[in-house]
PDB file of C-alpha atoms in Angstrom:
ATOM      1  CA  UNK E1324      97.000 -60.203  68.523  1.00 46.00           C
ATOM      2  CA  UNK E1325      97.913 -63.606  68.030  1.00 44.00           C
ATOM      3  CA  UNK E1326      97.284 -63.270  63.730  1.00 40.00           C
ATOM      4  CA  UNK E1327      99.657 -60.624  64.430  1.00 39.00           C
ATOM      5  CA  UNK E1328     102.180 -62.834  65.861  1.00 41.00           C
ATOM      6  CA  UNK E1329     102.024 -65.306  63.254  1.00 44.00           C
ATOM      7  CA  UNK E1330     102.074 -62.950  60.751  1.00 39.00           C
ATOM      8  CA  UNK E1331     105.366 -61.196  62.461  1.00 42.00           C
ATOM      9  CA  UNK E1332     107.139 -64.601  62.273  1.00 50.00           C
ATOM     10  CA  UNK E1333     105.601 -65.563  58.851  1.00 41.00           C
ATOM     11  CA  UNK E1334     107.375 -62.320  57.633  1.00 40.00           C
ATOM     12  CA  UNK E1335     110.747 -62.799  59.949  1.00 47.00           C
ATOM     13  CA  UNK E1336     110.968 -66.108  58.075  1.00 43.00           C
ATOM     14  CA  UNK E1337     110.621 -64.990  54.745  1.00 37.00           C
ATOM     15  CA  UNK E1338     113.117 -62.133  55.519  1.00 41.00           C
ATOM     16  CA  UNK E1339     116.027 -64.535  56.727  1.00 45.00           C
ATOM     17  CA  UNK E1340     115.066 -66.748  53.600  1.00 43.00           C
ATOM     18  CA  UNK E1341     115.636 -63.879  51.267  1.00 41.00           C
ATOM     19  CA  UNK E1342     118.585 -63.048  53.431  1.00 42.00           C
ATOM     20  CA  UNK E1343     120.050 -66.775  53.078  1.00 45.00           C
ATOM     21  CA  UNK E1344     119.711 -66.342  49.466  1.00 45.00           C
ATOM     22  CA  UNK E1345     120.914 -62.943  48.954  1.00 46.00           C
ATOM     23  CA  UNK E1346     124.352 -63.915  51.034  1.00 43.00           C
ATOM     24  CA  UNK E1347     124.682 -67.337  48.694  1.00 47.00           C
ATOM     25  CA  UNK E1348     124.377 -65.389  45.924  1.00 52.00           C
ATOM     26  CA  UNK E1349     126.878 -62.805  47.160  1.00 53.00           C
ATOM     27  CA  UNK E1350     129.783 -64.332  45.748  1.00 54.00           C
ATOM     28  CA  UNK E1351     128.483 -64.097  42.221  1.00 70.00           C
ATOM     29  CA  UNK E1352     130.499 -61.299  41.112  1.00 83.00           C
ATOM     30  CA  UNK E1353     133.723 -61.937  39.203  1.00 92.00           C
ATOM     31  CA  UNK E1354     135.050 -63.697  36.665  1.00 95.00           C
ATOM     32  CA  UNK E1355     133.916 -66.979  35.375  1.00 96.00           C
ATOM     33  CA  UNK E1356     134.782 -69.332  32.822  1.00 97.00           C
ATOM     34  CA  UNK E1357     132.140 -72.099  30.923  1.00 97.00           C
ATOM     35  CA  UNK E1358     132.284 -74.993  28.417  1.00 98.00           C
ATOM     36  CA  UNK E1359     129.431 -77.157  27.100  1.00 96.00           C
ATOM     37  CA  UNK E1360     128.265 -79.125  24.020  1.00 97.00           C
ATOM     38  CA  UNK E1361     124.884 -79.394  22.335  1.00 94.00           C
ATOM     39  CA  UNK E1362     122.505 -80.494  19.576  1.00 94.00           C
ATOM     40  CA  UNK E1363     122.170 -77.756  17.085  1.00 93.00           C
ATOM     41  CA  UNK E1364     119.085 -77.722  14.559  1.00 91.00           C
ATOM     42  CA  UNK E1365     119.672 -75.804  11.428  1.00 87.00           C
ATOM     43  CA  UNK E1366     116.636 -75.170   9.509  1.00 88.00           C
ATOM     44  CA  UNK E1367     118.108 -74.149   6.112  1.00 81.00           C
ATOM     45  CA  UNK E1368     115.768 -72.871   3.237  1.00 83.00           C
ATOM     46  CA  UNK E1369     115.946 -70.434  -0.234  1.00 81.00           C
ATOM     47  CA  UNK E1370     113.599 -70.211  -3.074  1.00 79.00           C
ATOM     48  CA  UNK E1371     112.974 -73.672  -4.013  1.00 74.00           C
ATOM     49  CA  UNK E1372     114.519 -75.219  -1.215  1.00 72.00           C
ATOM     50  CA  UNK E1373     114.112 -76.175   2.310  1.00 74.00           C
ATOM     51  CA  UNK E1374     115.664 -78.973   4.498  1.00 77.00           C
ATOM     52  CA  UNK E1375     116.243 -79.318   8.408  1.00 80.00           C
ATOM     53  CA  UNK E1376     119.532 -81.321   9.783  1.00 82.00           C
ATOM     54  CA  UNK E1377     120.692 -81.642  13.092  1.00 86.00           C
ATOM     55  CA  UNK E1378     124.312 -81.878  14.589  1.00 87.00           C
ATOM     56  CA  UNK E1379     126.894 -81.541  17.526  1.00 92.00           C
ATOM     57  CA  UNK E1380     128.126 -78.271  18.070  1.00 93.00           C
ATOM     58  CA  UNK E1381     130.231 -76.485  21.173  1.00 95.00           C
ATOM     59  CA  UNK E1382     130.261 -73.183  22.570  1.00 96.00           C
ATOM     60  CA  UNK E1383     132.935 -71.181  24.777  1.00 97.00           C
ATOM     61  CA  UNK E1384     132.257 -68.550  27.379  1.00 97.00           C
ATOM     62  CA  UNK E1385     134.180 -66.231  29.191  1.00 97.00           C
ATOM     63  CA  UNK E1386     131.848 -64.159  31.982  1.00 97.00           C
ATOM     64  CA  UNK E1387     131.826 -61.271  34.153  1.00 97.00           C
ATOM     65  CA  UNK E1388     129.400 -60.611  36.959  1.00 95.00           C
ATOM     66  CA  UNK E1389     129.076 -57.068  37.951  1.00 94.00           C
ATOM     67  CA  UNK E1390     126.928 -57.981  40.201  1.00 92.00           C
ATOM     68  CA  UNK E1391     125.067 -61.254  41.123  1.00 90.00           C
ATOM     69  CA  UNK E1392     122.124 -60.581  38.927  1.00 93.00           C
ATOM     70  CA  UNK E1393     123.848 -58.933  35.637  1.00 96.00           C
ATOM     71  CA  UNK E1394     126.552 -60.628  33.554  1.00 96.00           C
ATOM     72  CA  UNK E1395     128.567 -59.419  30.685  1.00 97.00           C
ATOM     73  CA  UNK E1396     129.543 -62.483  28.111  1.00 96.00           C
ATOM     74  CA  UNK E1397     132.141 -62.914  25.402  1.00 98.00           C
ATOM     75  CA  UNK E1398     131.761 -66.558  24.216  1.00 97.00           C
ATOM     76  CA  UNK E1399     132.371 -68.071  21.079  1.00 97.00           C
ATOM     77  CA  UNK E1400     130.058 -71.323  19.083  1.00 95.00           C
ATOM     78  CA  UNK E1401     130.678 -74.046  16.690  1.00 94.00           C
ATOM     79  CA  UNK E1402     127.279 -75.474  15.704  1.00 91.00           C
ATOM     80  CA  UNK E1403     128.239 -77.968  13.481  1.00 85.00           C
ATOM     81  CA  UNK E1404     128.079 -79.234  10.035  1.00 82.00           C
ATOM     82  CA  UNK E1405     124.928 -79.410   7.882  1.00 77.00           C
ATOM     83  CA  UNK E1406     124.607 -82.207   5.654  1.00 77.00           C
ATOM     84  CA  UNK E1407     122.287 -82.527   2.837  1.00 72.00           C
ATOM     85  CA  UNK E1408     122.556 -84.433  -1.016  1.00 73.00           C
ATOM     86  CA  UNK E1409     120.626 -84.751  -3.597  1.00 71.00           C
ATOM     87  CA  UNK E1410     120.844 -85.512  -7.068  1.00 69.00           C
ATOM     88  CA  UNK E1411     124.216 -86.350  -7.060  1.00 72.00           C
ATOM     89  CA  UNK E1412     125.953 -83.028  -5.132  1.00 77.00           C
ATOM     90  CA  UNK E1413     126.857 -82.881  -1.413  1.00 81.00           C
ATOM     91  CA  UNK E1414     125.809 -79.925   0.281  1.00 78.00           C
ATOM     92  CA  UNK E1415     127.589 -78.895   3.675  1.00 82.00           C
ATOM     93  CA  UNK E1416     126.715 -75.831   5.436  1.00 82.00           C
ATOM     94  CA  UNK E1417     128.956 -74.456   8.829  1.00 86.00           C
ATOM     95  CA  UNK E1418     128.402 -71.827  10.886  1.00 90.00           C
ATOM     96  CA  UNK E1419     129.990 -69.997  14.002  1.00 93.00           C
ATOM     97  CA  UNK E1420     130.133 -67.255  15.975  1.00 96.00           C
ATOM     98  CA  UNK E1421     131.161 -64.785  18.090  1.00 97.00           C
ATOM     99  CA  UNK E1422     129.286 -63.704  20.403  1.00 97.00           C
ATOM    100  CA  UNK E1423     128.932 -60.344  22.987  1.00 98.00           C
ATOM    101  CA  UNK E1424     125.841 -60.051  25.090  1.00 97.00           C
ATOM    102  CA  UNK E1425     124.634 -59.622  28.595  1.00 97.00           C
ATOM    103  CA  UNK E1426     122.955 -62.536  31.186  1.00 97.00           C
ATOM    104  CA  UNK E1427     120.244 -61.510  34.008  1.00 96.00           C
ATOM    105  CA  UNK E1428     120.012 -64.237  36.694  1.00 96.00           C
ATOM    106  CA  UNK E1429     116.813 -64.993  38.698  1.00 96.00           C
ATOM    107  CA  UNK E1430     117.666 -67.017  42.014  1.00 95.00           C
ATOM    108  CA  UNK E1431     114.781 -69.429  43.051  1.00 94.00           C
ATOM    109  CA  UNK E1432     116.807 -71.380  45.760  1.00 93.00           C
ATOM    110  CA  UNK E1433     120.298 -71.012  47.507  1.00 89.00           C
ATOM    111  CA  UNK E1434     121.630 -73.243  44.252  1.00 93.00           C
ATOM    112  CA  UNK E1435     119.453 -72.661  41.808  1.00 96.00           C
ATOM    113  CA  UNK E1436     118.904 -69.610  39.129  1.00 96.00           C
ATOM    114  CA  UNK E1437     117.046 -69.171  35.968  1.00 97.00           C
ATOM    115  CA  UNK E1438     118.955 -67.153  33.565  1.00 97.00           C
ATOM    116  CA  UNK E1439     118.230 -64.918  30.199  1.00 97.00           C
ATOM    117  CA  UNK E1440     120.635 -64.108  27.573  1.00 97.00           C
ATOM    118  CA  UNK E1441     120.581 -61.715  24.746  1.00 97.00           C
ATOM    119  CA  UNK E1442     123.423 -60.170  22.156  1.00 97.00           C
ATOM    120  CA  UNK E1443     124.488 -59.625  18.862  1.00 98.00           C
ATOM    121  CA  UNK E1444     126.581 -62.596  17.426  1.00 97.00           C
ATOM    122  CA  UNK E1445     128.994 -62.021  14.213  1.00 98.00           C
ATOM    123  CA  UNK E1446     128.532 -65.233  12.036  1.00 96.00           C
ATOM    124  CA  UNK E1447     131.127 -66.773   9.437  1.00 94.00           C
ATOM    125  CA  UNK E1448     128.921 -68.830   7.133  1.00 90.00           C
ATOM    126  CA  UNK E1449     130.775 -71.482   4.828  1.00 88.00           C
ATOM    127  CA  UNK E1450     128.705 -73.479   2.221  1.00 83.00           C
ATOM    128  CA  UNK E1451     130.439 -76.293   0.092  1.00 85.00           C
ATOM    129  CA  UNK E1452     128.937 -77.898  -3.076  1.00 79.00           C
ATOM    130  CA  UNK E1453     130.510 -81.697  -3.726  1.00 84.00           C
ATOM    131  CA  UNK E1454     129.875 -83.653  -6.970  1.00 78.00           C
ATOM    132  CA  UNK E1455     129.722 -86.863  -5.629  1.00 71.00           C
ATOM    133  CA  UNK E1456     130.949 -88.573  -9.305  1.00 74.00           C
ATOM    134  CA  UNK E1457     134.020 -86.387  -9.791  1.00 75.00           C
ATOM    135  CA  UNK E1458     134.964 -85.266  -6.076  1.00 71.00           C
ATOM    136  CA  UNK E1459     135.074 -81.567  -7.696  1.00 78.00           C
ATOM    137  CA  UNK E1460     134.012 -78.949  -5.214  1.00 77.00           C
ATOM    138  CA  UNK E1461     132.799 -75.281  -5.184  1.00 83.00           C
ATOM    139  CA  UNK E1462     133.264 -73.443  -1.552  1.00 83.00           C
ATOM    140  CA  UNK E1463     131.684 -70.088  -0.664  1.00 86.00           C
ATOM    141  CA  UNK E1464     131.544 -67.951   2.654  1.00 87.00           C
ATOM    142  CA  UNK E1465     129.423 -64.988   3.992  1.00 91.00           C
ATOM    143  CA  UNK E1466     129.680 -63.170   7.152  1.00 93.00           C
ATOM    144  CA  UNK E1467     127.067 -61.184   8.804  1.00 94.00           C
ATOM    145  CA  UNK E1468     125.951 -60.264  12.501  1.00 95.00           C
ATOM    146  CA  UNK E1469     122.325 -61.317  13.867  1.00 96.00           C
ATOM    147  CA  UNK E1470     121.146 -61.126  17.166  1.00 96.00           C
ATOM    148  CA  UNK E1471     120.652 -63.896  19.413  1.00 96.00           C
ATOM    149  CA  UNK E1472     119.211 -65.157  22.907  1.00 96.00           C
ATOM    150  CA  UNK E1473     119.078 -67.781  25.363  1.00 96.00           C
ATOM    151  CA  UNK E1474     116.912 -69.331  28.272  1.00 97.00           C
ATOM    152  CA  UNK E1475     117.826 -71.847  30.705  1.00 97.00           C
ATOM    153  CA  UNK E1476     118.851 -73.044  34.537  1.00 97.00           C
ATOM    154  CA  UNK E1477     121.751 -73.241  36.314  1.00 97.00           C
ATOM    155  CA  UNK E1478     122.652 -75.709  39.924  1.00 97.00           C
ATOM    156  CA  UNK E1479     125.686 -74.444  41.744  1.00 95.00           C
ATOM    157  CA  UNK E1480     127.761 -77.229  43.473  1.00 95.00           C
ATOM    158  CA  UNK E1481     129.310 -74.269  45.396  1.00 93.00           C
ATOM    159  CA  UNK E1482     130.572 -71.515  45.187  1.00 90.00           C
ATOM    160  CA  UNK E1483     132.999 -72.065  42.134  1.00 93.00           C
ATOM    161  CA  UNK E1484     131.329 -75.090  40.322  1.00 95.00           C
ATOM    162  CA  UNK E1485     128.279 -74.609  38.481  1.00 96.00           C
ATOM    163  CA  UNK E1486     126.634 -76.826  35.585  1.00 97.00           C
ATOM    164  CA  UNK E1487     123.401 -75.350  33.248  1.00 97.00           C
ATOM    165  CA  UNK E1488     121.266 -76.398  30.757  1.00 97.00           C
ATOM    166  CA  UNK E1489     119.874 -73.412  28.541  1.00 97.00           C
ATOM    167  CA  UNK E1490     118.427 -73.879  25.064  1.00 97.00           C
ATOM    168  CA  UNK E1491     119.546 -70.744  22.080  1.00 96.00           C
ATOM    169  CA  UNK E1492     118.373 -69.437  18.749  1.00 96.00           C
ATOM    170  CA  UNK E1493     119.739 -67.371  16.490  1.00 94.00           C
ATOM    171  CA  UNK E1494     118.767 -66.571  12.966  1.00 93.00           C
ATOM    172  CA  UNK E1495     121.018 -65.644  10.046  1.00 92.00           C
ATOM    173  CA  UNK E1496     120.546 -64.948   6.523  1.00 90.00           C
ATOM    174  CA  UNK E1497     123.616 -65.669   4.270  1.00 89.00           C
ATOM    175  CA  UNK E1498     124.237 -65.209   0.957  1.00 86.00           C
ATOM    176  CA  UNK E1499     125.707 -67.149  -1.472  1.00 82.00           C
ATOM    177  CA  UNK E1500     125.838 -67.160  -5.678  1.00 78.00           C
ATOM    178  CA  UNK E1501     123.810 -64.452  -5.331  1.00 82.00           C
ATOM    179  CA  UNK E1502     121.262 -65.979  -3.553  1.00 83.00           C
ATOM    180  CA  UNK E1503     119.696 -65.348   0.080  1.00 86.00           C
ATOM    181  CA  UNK E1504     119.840 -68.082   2.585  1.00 84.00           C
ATOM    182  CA  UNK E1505     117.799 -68.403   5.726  1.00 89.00           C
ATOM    183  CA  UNK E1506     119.706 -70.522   8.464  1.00 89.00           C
ATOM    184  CA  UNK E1507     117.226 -70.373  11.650  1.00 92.00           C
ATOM    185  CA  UNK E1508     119.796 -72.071  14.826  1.00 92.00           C
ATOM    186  CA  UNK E1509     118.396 -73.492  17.901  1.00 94.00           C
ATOM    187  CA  UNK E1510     119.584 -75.937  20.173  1.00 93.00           C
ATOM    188  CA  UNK E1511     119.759 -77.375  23.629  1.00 96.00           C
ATOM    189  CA  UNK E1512     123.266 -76.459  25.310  1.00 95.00           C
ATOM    190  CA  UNK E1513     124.371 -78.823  28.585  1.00 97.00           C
ATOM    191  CA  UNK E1514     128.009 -76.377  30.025  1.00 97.00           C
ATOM    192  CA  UNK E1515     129.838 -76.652  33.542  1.00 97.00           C
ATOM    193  CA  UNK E1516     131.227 -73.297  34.673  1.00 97.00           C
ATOM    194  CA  UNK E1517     134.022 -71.997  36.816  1.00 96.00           C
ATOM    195  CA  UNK E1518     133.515 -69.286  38.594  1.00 94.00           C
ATOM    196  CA  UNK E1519     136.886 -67.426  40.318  1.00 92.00           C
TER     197      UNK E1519
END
């Protein structure tokens, strides 16, 4: 009788925990708006060639919560300039995109989630070629759509301020002069939220 007991208020706890949570999290639904900055890592190879550079990029998101585990995202990314020369020629490789996708949210405390993130995002790809003697320069672009994901944590201040930390890939394969890129995009993302 007594394991009983303990087991009955064991269980009553855990209830009015998940409760607690559930009621936090209650106020998820809506609109929300996010901004954050990160270091982007483009891995950038073709036949013959293959170089890694890293840079500052940004991304934009607007956010609706149907309900307080499932999101629908718009958000748009700048992941910043490539760099690369060699033999005389400057090489500079950009890349954003828009992005639609959905976000599932997995509460572990009254402030805390996890969060996934998966979509299609439709790239613009620009690649310049420099002569570094004459200044002359060749530009080309590509567009394309890939899809993309994301993983990462979020801590609410309340109930409209949150700030996250999520890291993303995305893979593209561009082509220019007739020739097939592979850009493979990751990063680590830091973003504050609004939520309305």
């Amino acid at each position: 009788m007594k394991k009983l007991v303990q087991f009955t208020s064991l269980a009553s706890i855990l209830a009015a925990s998940a409760f607690a949570t559930a009621s936090a999290n209650e106020n998820l639904e809506g609109f929300s708006v996010q901004a954050g900055v990160g270091v982007f890592t483009q891995d950038l190879s073709a036949p013959g060639f293959a170089n890694e550079e890293s840079g500052t990029g940004i991304n934009l998101r607007a956010s609706y919560n149907f309900t307080p585990r499932i999101a629908a995202d718009v958000s748009y990314a700048d992941f910043g300039e490539y760099e690369h020369s060699e033999a005389g020629l400057n090489e500079t490789f950009n890349t954003s995109a828009f992005k639609v996708g959905a976000t599932g949210f997995y509460p572990i405390s009254d402030s805390v989630q996890l969060f996934g993130r998966v979509g299609v995002a439709f790239w613009d790809s620009e690649f310049a070629i420099t002569e570094s003697s004459s200044g002359e320069s060749l530009s080309f672009s590509d567009t394309g759509n890939s899809i993309y994901w994301g993983l990462g944590g979020e801590y609410a201040f309340n109930e409209n301020l949150t700030i996250a930390i999520e890291v993303v890939y995305l893979d593209i394969e561009p082509t220019f002069l007739n020739t097939e890129f592979e850009n493979s995009i990751s990063g680590t993302l830091a973003s504050i939220k609004y939520s309305f």
